């Protein structure tokens, strides 16, 4: 169905009027190419320990990459015995728990921050330091603009998710013994994570201090994808939103109902990322049947387009990118929250059947199994995180639209809030 003239005109204006670099002033963020143990003074770029040493590493690498000529503006997301990361990235000292915070310094907040590849990382300091909040994309880009080789890379932080010192910090990053808290590149939890040995080699995450111009979220076309809030066993017909459907059709119905409830466009186009003995997820999310090996039944493939979350952030550049084992960022629930409960997939990252599929999603018997994913990861674990028993009742689904969406804010209500400044 063609778009109404007003919507078509709006979309064309968007393509013309909003290049990716439209924002005039932004702060940068990068993952260090350098690595080292928990004794910061042992790193090649500094002879200082703790926050001071981490800041010197960040500043040196920024200057070497041409990001900060002659200006000391880059600080590490790192906490030591005297200063919390939350304060440090504002150019302050002290603790977040101080009254007033940060030794009484004038808090400026910070951001928006973009990675050195131009992708929006976070809109503000509040977004990434409120405990449950997360950045839009992972901290996976080096000061050079290159992507880190391994998403299993860890980041020294010594911090909680609020940017405050934790009990494990390599004694304020002065020693290479004991344990220190380290964030993760393969999830959105850059600021905190399981402790790791201080003698190991990890990286730092560097923030440019200051406040820049607001950066809009992307509004480019793409296939939408999300993780269901609904959970249940491998017998998909038993789910509350299955609406009388069974097997894989029940999974699609769950996705469609959540898309409808979330007011996404074309909710009837959504399909679950699931494989069966006769159909691969690779084909299903293109609106087709069959297997990847038989060319999805020899059907004509739909046009390539990026896969995006409903907030506009790109998950993958196209289907080949989606199925190569590494996402650009994790898939989220429609609420914008990270799902930690696991997902039914029955699929490898290439979208083909991997192991069993709970009897084609009909059998909840204990001992019958299916491949499951973990939605917090951008590594292959997003679809392949281990076989699990089909009687488990706390796993969700990945839901993908089979049509390209141009924009979606309150589409049915005729109120395109994200495009209002572009309407005539």
XYZ file of C-alpha atoms in Angstrom:
424
model
C 0.000 0.000 0.000
C 1.528 3.386 -0.967
C 2.226 5.876 1.767
C -0.124 8.864 2.082
C 1.431 11.962 0.449
C 2.155 13.659 3.785
C 4.099 10.631 5.047
C 5.982 10.197 1.754
C 6.944 13.875 1.742
C 8.036 13.624 5.370
C 10.225 10.600 4.703
C 11.952 12.216 1.716
C 12.655 15.338 3.727
C 14.161 13.175 6.443
C 16.568 11.566 4.003
C 17.645 14.980 2.719
C 17.674 17.001 5.927
C 19.221 14.696 8.507
C 22.667 13.341 7.654
C 24.313 11.204 10.326
C 26.707 14.000 11.302
C 24.074 16.746 11.689
C 24.963 17.374 15.346
C 27.556 20.121 15.669
C 29.238 19.329 18.979
C 29.479 15.945 20.636
C 31.703 14.234 23.163
C 33.645 11.130 22.140
C 34.067 7.800 23.864
C 36.485 5.007 23.050
C 37.844 1.684 24.207
C 41.617 1.777 24.586
C 43.779 -0.123 22.139
C 46.240 -0.502 25.039
C 45.727 -3.180 27.678
C 47.315 -3.899 31.021
C 46.931 -5.400 34.462
C 45.295 -3.885 37.530
C 48.406 -1.922 38.507
C 47.924 1.133 36.281
C 51.455 2.354 36.992
C 52.774 -0.656 35.061
C 51.136 0.462 31.788
C 53.417 1.848 29.084
C 51.568 5.187 28.795
C 51.812 6.157 32.490
C 53.785 5.753 35.699
C 50.801 6.726 37.853
C 48.342 4.372 39.516
C 44.585 4.544 40.088
C 42.365 7.101 38.393
C 45.287 9.428 37.635
C 47.084 6.704 35.700
C 43.947 5.666 33.826
C 43.267 9.279 32.840
C 46.813 9.650 31.532
C 46.391 6.523 29.399
C 43.131 7.886 27.978
C 44.580 11.306 27.251
C 47.721 9.935 25.610
C 45.796 7.601 23.308
C 43.301 10.354 22.435
C 46.108 12.709 21.452
C 47.885 10.014 19.449
C 44.643 9.419 17.537
C 44.119 13.146 16.923
C 41.037 13.335 19.139
C 42.308 15.814 21.708
C 45.183 18.005 20.525
C 46.630 19.852 23.522
C 43.518 19.626 25.689
C 43.235 17.345 28.717
C 39.627 16.322 28.238
C 39.539 12.506 28.309
C 38.862 10.624 31.534
C 38.508 6.903 32.287
C 35.369 5.222 33.591
C 37.304 3.970 36.602
C 36.932 4.229 40.375
C 39.723 4.173 42.941
C 39.901 4.752 46.693
C 39.482 8.521 46.368
C 37.416 9.130 43.221
C 34.405 7.430 41.631
C 34.017 6.967 37.880
C 30.790 8.992 38.051
C 32.764 12.004 39.265
C 35.870 11.377 37.191
C 34.127 11.554 33.796
C 32.770 14.968 34.824
C 36.322 16.172 35.416
C 35.796 16.057 39.187
C 37.221 14.191 42.163
C 35.540 12.617 45.175
C 32.753 10.102 45.629
C 29.199 9.978 44.331
C 28.051 9.401 47.916
C 29.655 12.647 49.132
C 27.250 15.312 50.388
C 27.313 17.213 48.137
C 28.486 14.683 45.552
C 31.935 14.662 43.993
C 33.597 16.603 46.824
C 31.182 19.470 46.249
C 32.407 20.160 42.732
C 30.084 21.704 40.150
C 28.458 18.719 38.453
C 28.056 19.216 34.714
C 26.820 15.745 33.815
C 28.119 14.898 30.379
C 27.328 13.740 26.889
C 25.901 13.047 24.496
C 28.714 10.627 23.732
C 29.371 9.052 20.368
C 31.875 6.310 19.661
C 34.737 7.131 17.324
C 32.811 5.431 14.502
C 30.069 8.060 14.899
C 27.457 5.797 16.539
C 25.524 7.300 19.449
C 26.616 5.635 22.701
C 24.552 7.507 25.297
C 22.555 10.719 25.519
C 23.722 11.697 29.003
C 25.578 10.645 32.128
C 22.233 9.980 33.806
C 21.406 7.385 31.146
C 24.421 5.233 31.980
C 24.707 5.749 35.742
C 21.208 5.105 37.074
C 21.765 1.419 37.788
C 19.322 -0.212 35.381
C 19.931 2.138 32.442
C 22.163 1.102 29.558
C 23.868 2.751 26.584
C 22.444 2.345 23.101
C 25.396 0.396 21.737
C 28.320 -1.545 23.245
C 31.684 0.009 24.062
C 33.428 -1.870 21.265
C 35.223 0.813 19.213
C 38.860 1.850 19.751
C 40.285 5.370 19.652
C 41.327 4.673 16.045
C 37.736 4.011 14.967
C 38.427 0.298 14.510
C 36.279 -2.365 16.138
C 37.869 -4.372 18.937
C 38.916 -7.797 17.688
C 37.149 -9.824 20.375
C 33.787 -9.064 21.962
C 34.976 -11.084 24.957
C 37.240 -8.152 25.892
C 36.876 -6.884 29.478
C 37.163 -3.307 30.777
C 38.772 -2.326 34.084
C 36.259 -0.193 36.029
C 36.272 -1.098 39.745
C 32.765 0.319 39.660
C 29.129 -0.504 40.179
C 26.557 0.266 37.492
C 26.075 3.676 39.140
C 29.731 4.567 38.666
C 30.699 4.169 42.335
C 33.635 2.192 43.754
C 33.037 -1.505 44.443
C 34.797 -3.759 46.929
C 36.932 -5.243 44.131
C 39.240 -2.675 42.557
C 42.770 -4.100 42.636
C 43.193 -1.916 45.760
C 42.286 1.198 43.816
C 44.162 -0.091 40.754
C 47.503 -0.003 42.504
C 48.353 -3.724 42.463
C 48.306 -6.708 40.117
C 47.064 -9.102 42.795
C 43.560 -9.843 44.010
C 40.442 -9.166 41.945
C 38.879 -6.185 40.217
C 35.449 -5.427 38.783
C 35.479 -5.332 35.001
C 32.806 -4.387 32.469
C 32.063 -6.326 29.304
C 32.166 -5.490 25.611
C 29.821 -8.319 24.541
C 26.895 -6.817 26.490
C 25.696 -3.294 27.267
C 27.071 -3.659 30.814
C 30.254 -1.699 30.098
C 30.581 -0.280 33.605
C 30.398 -3.338 35.787
C 30.521 -7.102 35.640
C 32.052 -10.189 37.217
C 35.398 -9.671 38.915
C 38.550 -10.838 37.215
C 42.117 -11.402 38.394
C 44.127 -8.195 38.709
C 47.078 -9.898 37.052
C 45.125 -10.260 33.806
C 45.233 -7.827 30.902
C 42.140 -5.668 30.312
C 41.320 -2.369 28.609
C 39.948 1.010 29.742
C 36.936 2.998 28.559
C 37.601 6.696 27.984
C 35.054 9.539 28.022
C 35.490 13.074 26.771
C 34.350 15.493 29.471
C 31.809 18.219 28.815
C 28.302 18.642 27.452
C 27.565 18.786 23.740
C 24.562 19.289 21.485
C 21.639 16.827 21.607
C 21.911 13.926 19.167
C 18.695 12.488 17.666
C 18.128 8.762 17.571
C 18.315 7.234 14.073
C 15.109 7.167 12.040
C 16.373 5.264 9.018
C 14.334 2.494 7.343
C 14.753 -1.082 8.495
C 13.208 -4.342 9.629
C 12.224 -4.008 13.295
C 13.178 -6.594 15.917
C 12.585 -7.008 19.644
C 12.636 -9.573 22.454
C 9.241 -10.634 23.768
C 8.248 -9.758 27.304
C 6.156 -12.944 27.250
C 7.893 -16.096 28.432
C 6.951 -19.749 28.572
C 7.915 -23.337 27.873
C 8.948 -24.922 24.577
C 5.299 -25.801 23.954
C 4.494 -22.427 22.437
C 0.780 -23.113 22.197
C 0.581 -22.971 26.004
C 1.610 -19.300 26.105
C -1.010 -16.752 27.147
C -0.772 -14.786 23.874
C -0.835 -17.859 21.592
C -4.529 -17.238 20.822
C -5.262 -20.902 20.131
C -2.315 -21.419 17.762
C 0.159 -24.266 18.274
C 3.784 -24.934 17.416
C 5.711 -22.317 15.510
C 2.493 -20.510 14.546
C 1.949 -19.858 18.249
C 5.364 -18.210 18.457
C 4.455 -15.916 15.569
C 1.158 -15.061 17.238
C 2.952 -14.061 20.447
C 5.234 -11.752 18.450
C 2.336 -10.227 16.526
C 0.288 -9.608 19.640
C 3.193 -7.911 21.441
C 3.908 -5.797 18.344
C 0.248 -4.803 18.214
C 0.145 -3.982 21.920
C 3.342 -1.966 21.476
C 1.776 -0.033 18.575
C 4.450 -1.060 16.102
C 3.565 -0.739 12.413
C 2.472 -3.841 10.486
C 2.187 -6.070 13.575
C 0.899 -8.900 11.367
C 4.332 -9.027 9.681
C 6.232 -10.206 12.772
C 7.660 -13.708 12.996
C 9.617 -15.480 15.715
C 13.300 -16.347 15.230
C 12.652 -20.096 15.428
C 13.642 -23.111 13.352
C 11.853 -26.436 12.979
C 12.600 -29.733 11.259
C 11.313 -28.265 7.981
C 11.814 -24.491 8.160
C 14.778 -22.320 9.148
C 14.582 -19.035 11.025
C 16.716 -17.534 8.227
C 13.808 -18.036 5.815
C 11.015 -17.339 8.259
C 12.082 -13.791 9.119
C 12.026 -13.036 5.389
C 8.386 -14.118 5.271
C 9.356 -17.363 3.521
C 9.374 -21.094 4.240
C 11.896 -23.852 3.617
C 15.528 -24.037 4.613
C 18.565 -21.911 3.949
C 20.125 -24.867 2.127
C 17.286 -25.019 -0.425
C 17.202 -21.259 -0.933
C 14.048 -20.873 1.146
C 12.140 -23.018 -1.308
C 13.574 -21.150 -4.284
C 11.512 -18.067 -3.487
C 12.451 -14.541 -4.482
C 14.187 -12.941 -1.520
C 12.934 -9.595 -0.187
C 15.117 -6.484 -0.561
C 18.063 -6.173 1.834
C 17.764 -3.586 4.594
C 19.177 -3.069 8.084
C 17.624 -4.715 11.135
C 16.798 -2.181 13.825
C 15.390 -2.006 17.312
C 12.250 0.127 17.672
C 14.455 2.913 19.076
C 16.142 3.065 15.649
C 19.490 1.591 16.717
C 20.916 -0.792 14.112
C 21.253 -4.448 15.113
C 22.727 -5.617 11.804
C 23.352 -4.064 8.385
C 21.389 -6.787 6.561
C 20.435 -10.456 6.844
C 23.944 -11.690 6.066
C 25.289 -9.457 8.816
C 22.564 -10.625 11.207
C 23.492 -14.261 10.622
C 27.294 -13.957 10.774
C 27.539 -14.542 14.536
C 28.032 -10.983 15.806
C 25.376 -8.316 16.304
C 26.088 -4.591 16.331
C 24.149 -4.265 19.596
C 21.899 -6.545 21.655
C 18.184 -6.854 20.874
C 15.977 -5.337 23.598
C 12.402 -5.665 24.805
C 9.860 -3.118 23.585
C 10.190 -1.387 26.957
C 13.840 -0.714 26.117
C 15.069 -3.030 28.862
C 17.623 -5.812 28.509
C 16.255 -9.353 28.740
C 18.333 -11.663 30.934
C 16.034 -14.704 31.026
C 17.056 -16.413 27.794
C 15.173 -17.045 24.547
C 13.989 -20.067 22.603
C 15.665 -20.177 19.167
C 16.260 -23.736 17.948
C 18.725 -21.986 15.665
C 22.379 -21.341 15.097
C 23.495 -17.775 14.436
C 23.190 -18.585 10.718
C 19.458 -19.061 11.190
C 19.410 -22.812 10.553
C 18.155 -25.586 12.821
C 20.658 -26.311 15.590
C 19.945 -29.535 17.468
C 16.362 -30.120 18.555
C 13.354 -27.805 18.603
C 11.051 -29.135 21.359
C 9.370 -31.426 18.839
C 8.796 -28.468 16.496
C 7.685 -26.396 19.493
C 4.918 -28.798 20.511
C 6.560 -30.831 23.282
C 7.175 -29.487 26.818
C 8.433 -32.822 28.140
C 11.293 -32.804 30.623
C 14.406 -34.079 28.862
C 13.336 -32.912 25.391
C 15.525 -29.953 24.486
C 16.075 -27.051 22.129
C 18.782 -24.489 21.420
C 18.372 -21.267 23.373
C 19.893 -17.803 23.172
C 20.801 -15.047 25.623
C 19.523 -11.629 24.560
C 22.033 -9.603 26.573
C 24.853 -10.679 24.257
C 25.999 -9.447 20.847
C 28.330 -12.452 20.503
C 27.105 -15.778 18.997
C 25.481 -16.477 22.369
C 22.582 -14.257 21.309
C 21.196 -17.286 19.412
C 23.421 -20.157 20.579
C 23.779 -20.264 24.353
C 23.169 -23.963 24.941
C 20.484 -26.636 24.694
C 17.847 -26.405 27.425
C 14.994 -28.623 28.548
C 11.668 -27.744 26.937
C 9.825 -27.730 30.267
C 11.577 -24.508 31.331
C 8.946 -21.786 31.433
C 10.935 -18.557 31.691
C 12.363 -18.123 28.174
C 11.155 -15.538 25.641
C 11.304 -15.138 21.855
C 13.046 -12.915 19.317
C 10.502 -11.200 17.064
C 11.354 -9.849 13.586
C 9.232 -7.901 11.119
C 9.242 -9.104 7.515
C 8.551 -5.630 6.089
C 10.738 -2.530 6.039
C 9.525 0.240 8.343
C 10.167 3.853 7.377
C 9.116 5.361 10.702
C 6.844 4.277 13.473
C 6.134 6.809 16.237
C 2.370 6.671 16.769
C 1.907 5.806 13.095
C -1.709 4.760 13.482
C -2.494 7.912 15.440
C -1.164 10.126 12.592
C 1.204 11.830 15.063
C 4.791 11.378 13.906
C 6.502 13.013 16.861
C 10.039 12.149 15.773
C 9.418 13.852 12.407
C 7.406 16.854 13.517
C 10.202 19.345 12.828
C 10.362 18.124 9.225
C 6.682 18.399 8.387
C 5.587 21.302 6.231
